[in-house]
Amino acid sequence: MIELIDLQKSYFASGQKKIITDSVSMVLPSHKSIALVGRNGAGKSSLLRMIAGTDNPDSGVVKSNGTISWPVGFAGSFHGELTGAQNVRFIARIYGVDTDDLIDYVEDFAELGPHFHMPFRTYSSGMRSRLAFGASMGIHFDTYLVDEVTSVGDADFRRKSEEVFNDRMSGAGAIVVSHSLELLSRICESGMLLEQGVLSYFEDVNQAIAAYRKLLAAA
């Protein structure tokens, strides 16, 4: 279970105040895959980072009684001078999992070939996402935070990513951000819509998608 308590977050851009969450309070159920939709710039990635603890709200707190992954697709925690393998080794030590097992899993899953042993700074954005997704899926969390990463790579890799995600969902939950509404409808059960600092929850993911499409049509 993840509980958002009076979560307030805003920032200034081009001299204007942008509200991400406006005193949001909500309890997110355990073991459910939840789509997070909203217009570009609504703050979906910022909300994921606050839930992960990699970004702080202006006020309010996020509570959880389980483990939460870093936002998969956000590779800011990877060190540019370390190789992919070295970064994975570091992550394994932080999360207390078997180092060799995680390295073997990520090397096989990410399909980076010799790049796996090259500095992370040389990676393309797609390669970074593959490494981040593989490292996250190689560790068992109670809740996975996924930001666009299942759309990376060719059709075979996307299919493999979705299969791994679905396997993890048999014993965990997730919050998923993606521009592919068809993907969200397929892999998520429920949904949330973030609009102008207000977060709305829908038990049925297709209701969340319908509300989002209605919002776009009215713009």
Short mmCIF file of C-alpha atoms in Angstrom, two decimals:
data_model
loop_
_atom_site.label_atom_id
_atom_site.label_comp_id
_atom_site.label_asym_id
_atom_site.label_seq_id
_atom_site.Cartn_x
_atom_site.Cartn_y
_atom_site.Cartn_z
CA MET A 1 0.00 0.00 0.00
CA ILE A 2 1.17 3.51 -0.84
CA GLU A 3 -0.41 6.50 0.89
CA LEU A 4 -0.10 10.07 -0.36
CA ILE A 5 -0.80 12.53 2.44
CA ASP A 6 -1.49 16.19 1.61
CA LEU A 7 1.14 16.09 -1.15
CA GLN A 8 2.03 19.57 -2.41
CA LYS A 9 4.52 20.20 -5.21
CA SER A 10 5.05 23.15 -7.56
CA TYR A 11 7.82 24.93 -9.40
CA PHE A 12 8.33 28.06 -11.48
CA ALA A 13 8.91 27.87 -15.23
CA SER A 14 9.23 30.93 -17.48
CA GLY A 15 8.08 33.09 -14.59
CA GLN A 16 4.88 31.10 -14.05
CA LYS A 17 4.01 28.79 -11.18
CA LYS A 18 3.36 25.21 -12.25
CA ILE A 19 1.40 23.08 -9.77
CA ILE A 20 2.19 19.35 -9.89
CA THR A 21 0.13 18.16 -6.91
CA ASP A 22 -2.28 20.37 -5.01
CA SER A 23 -2.67 18.88 -1.52
CA VAL A 24 -3.22 15.39 -2.94
CA SER A 25 -4.28 12.70 -0.48
CA MET A 26 -4.93 9.17 -1.71
CA VAL A 27 -4.36 5.53 -0.77
CA LEU A 28 -3.14 3.37 -3.64
CA PRO A 29 -4.02 -0.33 -3.31
CA SER A 30 -1.38 -3.02 -3.17
CA HIS A 31 -0.78 -5.57 -5.94
CA LYS A 32 -2.51 -3.56 -8.67
CA SER A 33 -1.07 -2.23 -11.92
CA ILE A 34 -2.18 1.39 -12.14
CA ALA A 35 -1.91 3.56 -15.27
CA LEU A 36 -0.98 7.20 -14.67
CA VAL A 37 -2.24 9.46 -17.46
CA GLY A 38 -2.22 13.21 -17.98
CA ARG A 39 -1.29 15.83 -20.50
CA ASN A 40 2.35 16.57 -21.34
CA GLY A 41 3.80 18.66 -18.56
CA ALA A 42 1.13 17.65 -16.03
CA GLY A 43 3.84 16.28 -13.75
CA LYS A 44 3.49 12.51 -14.10
CA SER A 45 7.23 11.84 -13.93
CA SER A 46 7.57 14.27 -11.02
CA LEU A 47 4.86 12.37 -9.14
CA LEU A 48 6.65 9.06 -9.77
CA ARG A 49 9.89 10.52 -8.42
CA MET A 50 8.13 11.74 -5.27
CA ILE A 51 6.63 8.28 -4.72
CA ALA A 52 10.08 6.75 -5.24
CA GLY A 53 11.68 9.20 -2.83
CA THR A 54 14.10 10.58 -5.42
CA ASP A 55 12.33 13.98 -5.38
CA ASN A 56 10.85 15.75 -2.38
CA PRO A 57 7.42 17.37 -2.21
CA ASP A 58 7.15 20.96 -0.99
CA SER A 59 5.00 19.59 1.83
CA GLY A 60 3.18 16.40 2.71
CA VAL A 61 4.51 12.85 2.84
CA VAL A 62 4.46 9.55 0.98
CA LYS A 63 4.10 6.44 3.14
CA SER A 64 4.45 2.80 2.11
CA ASN A 65 4.43 -0.55 3.84
CA GLY A 66 6.39 -2.22 1.03
CA THR A 67 9.41 -1.74 -1.21
CA ILE A 68 9.24 0.65 -4.19
CA SER A 69 11.50 0.63 -7.23
CA TRP A 70 13.19 3.71 -8.59
CA PRO A 71 11.31 5.16 -11.60
CA VAL A 72 12.24 2.73 -14.37
CA GLY A 73 13.18 4.82 -17.38
CA PHE A 74 14.76 7.46 -15.13
CA ALA A 75 18.49 6.74 -15.37
CA GLY A 76 19.69 9.75 -13.38
CA SER A 77 21.03 7.53 -10.60
CA PHE A 78 23.45 5.74 -12.93
CA HIS A 79 27.08 6.92 -12.92
CA GLY A 80 28.31 7.97 -16.35
CA GLU A 81 31.90 6.85 -15.91
CA LEU A 82 30.98 3.36 -14.70
CA THR A 83 30.12 0.61 -17.15
CA GLY A 84 26.64 -0.83 -17.32
CA ALA A 85 27.86 -3.91 -15.45
CA GLN A 86 29.51 -1.79 -12.74
CA ASN A 87 26.34 0.26 -12.29
CA VAL A 88 24.30 -2.93 -11.92
CA ARG A 89 26.82 -4.28 -9.40
CA PHE A 90 26.44 -1.08 -7.37
CA ILE A 91 22.63 -1.35 -7.45
CA ALA A 92 22.81 -4.98 -6.30
CA ARG A 93 24.85 -3.94 -3.27
CA ILE A 94 22.46 -1.10 -2.40
CA TYR A 95 19.40 -3.36 -2.52
CA GLY A 96 21.11 -6.35 -0.92
CA VAL A 97 20.62 -8.84 -3.77
CA ASP A 98 23.09 -11.33 -5.23
CA THR A 99 25.48 -9.32 -7.41
CA ASP A 100 26.38 -12.01 -9.94
CA ASP A 101 22.76 -13.11 -10.37
CA LEU A 102 21.61 -9.54 -11.11
CA ILE A 103 24.47 -8.88 -13.53
CA ASP A 104 23.73 -12.11 -15.40
CA TYR A 105 20.02 -11.28 -15.55
CA VAL A 106 20.50 -7.71 -16.81
CA GLU A 107 23.18 -8.67 -19.34
CA ASP A 108 20.87 -11.29 -20.83
CA PHE A 109 17.72 -9.16 -20.70
CA ALA A 110 19.02 -5.77 -21.87
CA GLU A 111 20.74 -7.18 -24.99
CA LEU A 112 23.47 -4.53 -24.92
CA GLY A 113 26.23 -6.82 -26.15
CA PRO A 114 29.74 -5.38 -25.59
CA HIS A 115 28.21 -2.05 -24.55
CA PHE A 116 27.29 -3.65 -21.22
CA HIS A 117 30.99 -3.34 -20.34
CA MET A 118 31.37 0.21 -21.68
CA PRO A 119 30.85 3.52 -19.79
CA PHE A 120 27.21 4.42 -19.23
CA ARG A 121 27.82 7.92 -20.65
CA THR A 122 28.33 6.35 -24.09
CA TYR A 123 24.83 4.81 -24.08
CA SER A 124 21.97 6.03 -26.24
CA SER A 125 18.70 6.89 -24.48
CA GLY A 126 17.26 3.54 -25.56
CA MET A 127 20.23 1.63 -24.17
CA ARG A 128 19.94 3.51 -20.88
CA SER A 129 16.28 2.58 -20.63
CA ARG A 130 17.05 -1.07 -21.35
CA LEU A 131 19.66 -1.14 -18.60
CA ALA A 132 17.34 0.61 -16.11
CA PHE A 133 14.39 -1.64 -16.92
CA GLY A 134 16.48 -4.79 -16.72
CA ALA A 135 18.03 -3.78 -13.40
CA SER A 136 14.62 -2.97 -11.92
CA MET A 137 12.91 -6.15 -13.16
CA GLY A 138 15.85 -8.18 -11.85
CA ILE A 139 15.00 -7.11 -8.30
CA HIS A 140 11.73 -8.07 -6.62
CA PHE A 141 9.85 -4.98 -5.42
CA ASP A 142 6.35 -4.68 -4.01
CA THR A 143 5.65 -1.77 -6.38
CA TYR A 144 7.35 -1.01 -9.68
CA LEU A 145 7.37 2.52 -11.08
CA VAL A 146 7.55 2.41 -14.89
CA ASP A 147 7.96 5.50 -17.08
CA GLU A 148 7.65 4.82 -20.83
CA VAL A 149 10.31 2.12 -20.85
CA THR A 150 8.20 -0.73 -22.26
CA SER A 151 8.07 1.18 -25.58
CA VAL A 152 11.87 1.00 -26.04
CA GLY A 153 13.44 -1.21 -28.70
CA ASP A 154 12.12 -3.33 -31.53
CA ALA A 155 8.92 -5.37 -31.47
CA ASP A 156 10.61 -8.47 -30.05
CA PHE A 157 12.21 -6.51 -27.20
CA ARG A 158 8.94 -4.71 -26.40
CA ARG A 159 7.17 -8.07 -26.32
CA LYS A 160 9.82 -9.49 -23.99
CA SER A 161 9.59 -6.43 -21.73
CA GLU A 162 5.83 -6.77 -21.48
CA GLU A 163 6.10 -10.48 -20.67
CA VAL A 164 8.58 -9.78 -17.86
CA PHE A 165 6.38 -6.98 -16.54
CA ASN A 166 3.30 -9.23 -16.51
CA ASP A 167 5.27 -11.93 -14.70
CA ARG A 168 6.29 -9.46 -11.99
CA MET A 169 2.67 -8.29 -11.64
CA SER A 170 1.67 -11.78 -10.46
CA GLY A 171 3.12 -10.86 -7.08
CA ALA A 172 3.51 -7.08 -7.11
CA GLY A 173 1.91 -3.80 -8.16
CA ALA A 174 2.97 -0.99 -10.46
CA ILE A 175 2.35 2.59 -11.48
CA VAL A 176 2.86 2.94 -15.22
CA VAL A 177 3.27 6.04 -17.40
CA SER A 178 3.09 5.61 -21.18
CA HIS A 179 1.93 7.56 -24.20
CA SER A 180 0.52 4.29 -25.56
CA LEU A 181 -3.04 4.15 -24.26
CA GLU A 182 -3.46 0.74 -25.91
CA LEU A 183 -0.52 -0.58 -23.88
CA LEU A 184 -1.93 0.87 -20.66
CA SER A 185 -5.32 -0.69 -21.37
CA ARG A 186 -3.63 -4.05 -21.90
CA ILE A 187 -1.26 -4.21 -18.92
CA CYS A 188 -3.02 -2.11 -16.25
CA GLU A 189 -6.11 -2.78 -14.13
CA SER A 190 -6.94 0.67 -12.78
CA GLY A 191 -5.89 4.22 -13.55
CA MET A 192 -5.14 7.71 -12.28
CA LEU A 193 -5.54 11.04 -14.08
CA LEU A 194 -3.31 13.98 -13.11
CA GLU A 195 -4.62 17.37 -14.22
CA GLN A 196 -3.71 20.79 -12.82
CA GLY A 197 -2.53 19.36 -9.53
CA VAL A 198 -5.58 17.15 -8.99
CA LEU A 199 -5.15 13.36 -8.96
CA SER A 200 -8.26 11.28 -9.69
CA TYR A 201 -8.44 7.50 -9.24
CA PHE A 202 -10.48 5.09 -11.40
CA GLU A 203 -11.03 1.43 -10.53
CA ASP A 204 -11.19 0.57 -14.25
CA VAL A 205 -8.22 1.63 -16.37
CA ASN A 206 -10.48 2.21 -19.37
CA GLN A 207 -12.47 4.76 -17.37
CA ALA A 208 -9.24 6.66 -16.68
CA ILE A 209 -8.32 6.53 -20.37
CA ALA A 210 -11.80 7.75 -21.36
CA ALA A 211 -11.53 10.68 -18.93
CA TYR A 212 -8.11 11.54 -20.34
CA ARG A 213 -9.37 11.42 -23.94
CA LYS A 214 -12.30 13.64 -22.99
CA LEU A 215 -9.86 16.12 -21.48
CA LEU A 216 -7.78 16.17 -24.67
CA ALA A 217 -10.87 16.61 -26.85
CA ALA A 218 -11.97 19.63 -24.80
CA ALA A 219 -8.57 21.34 -25.07
#
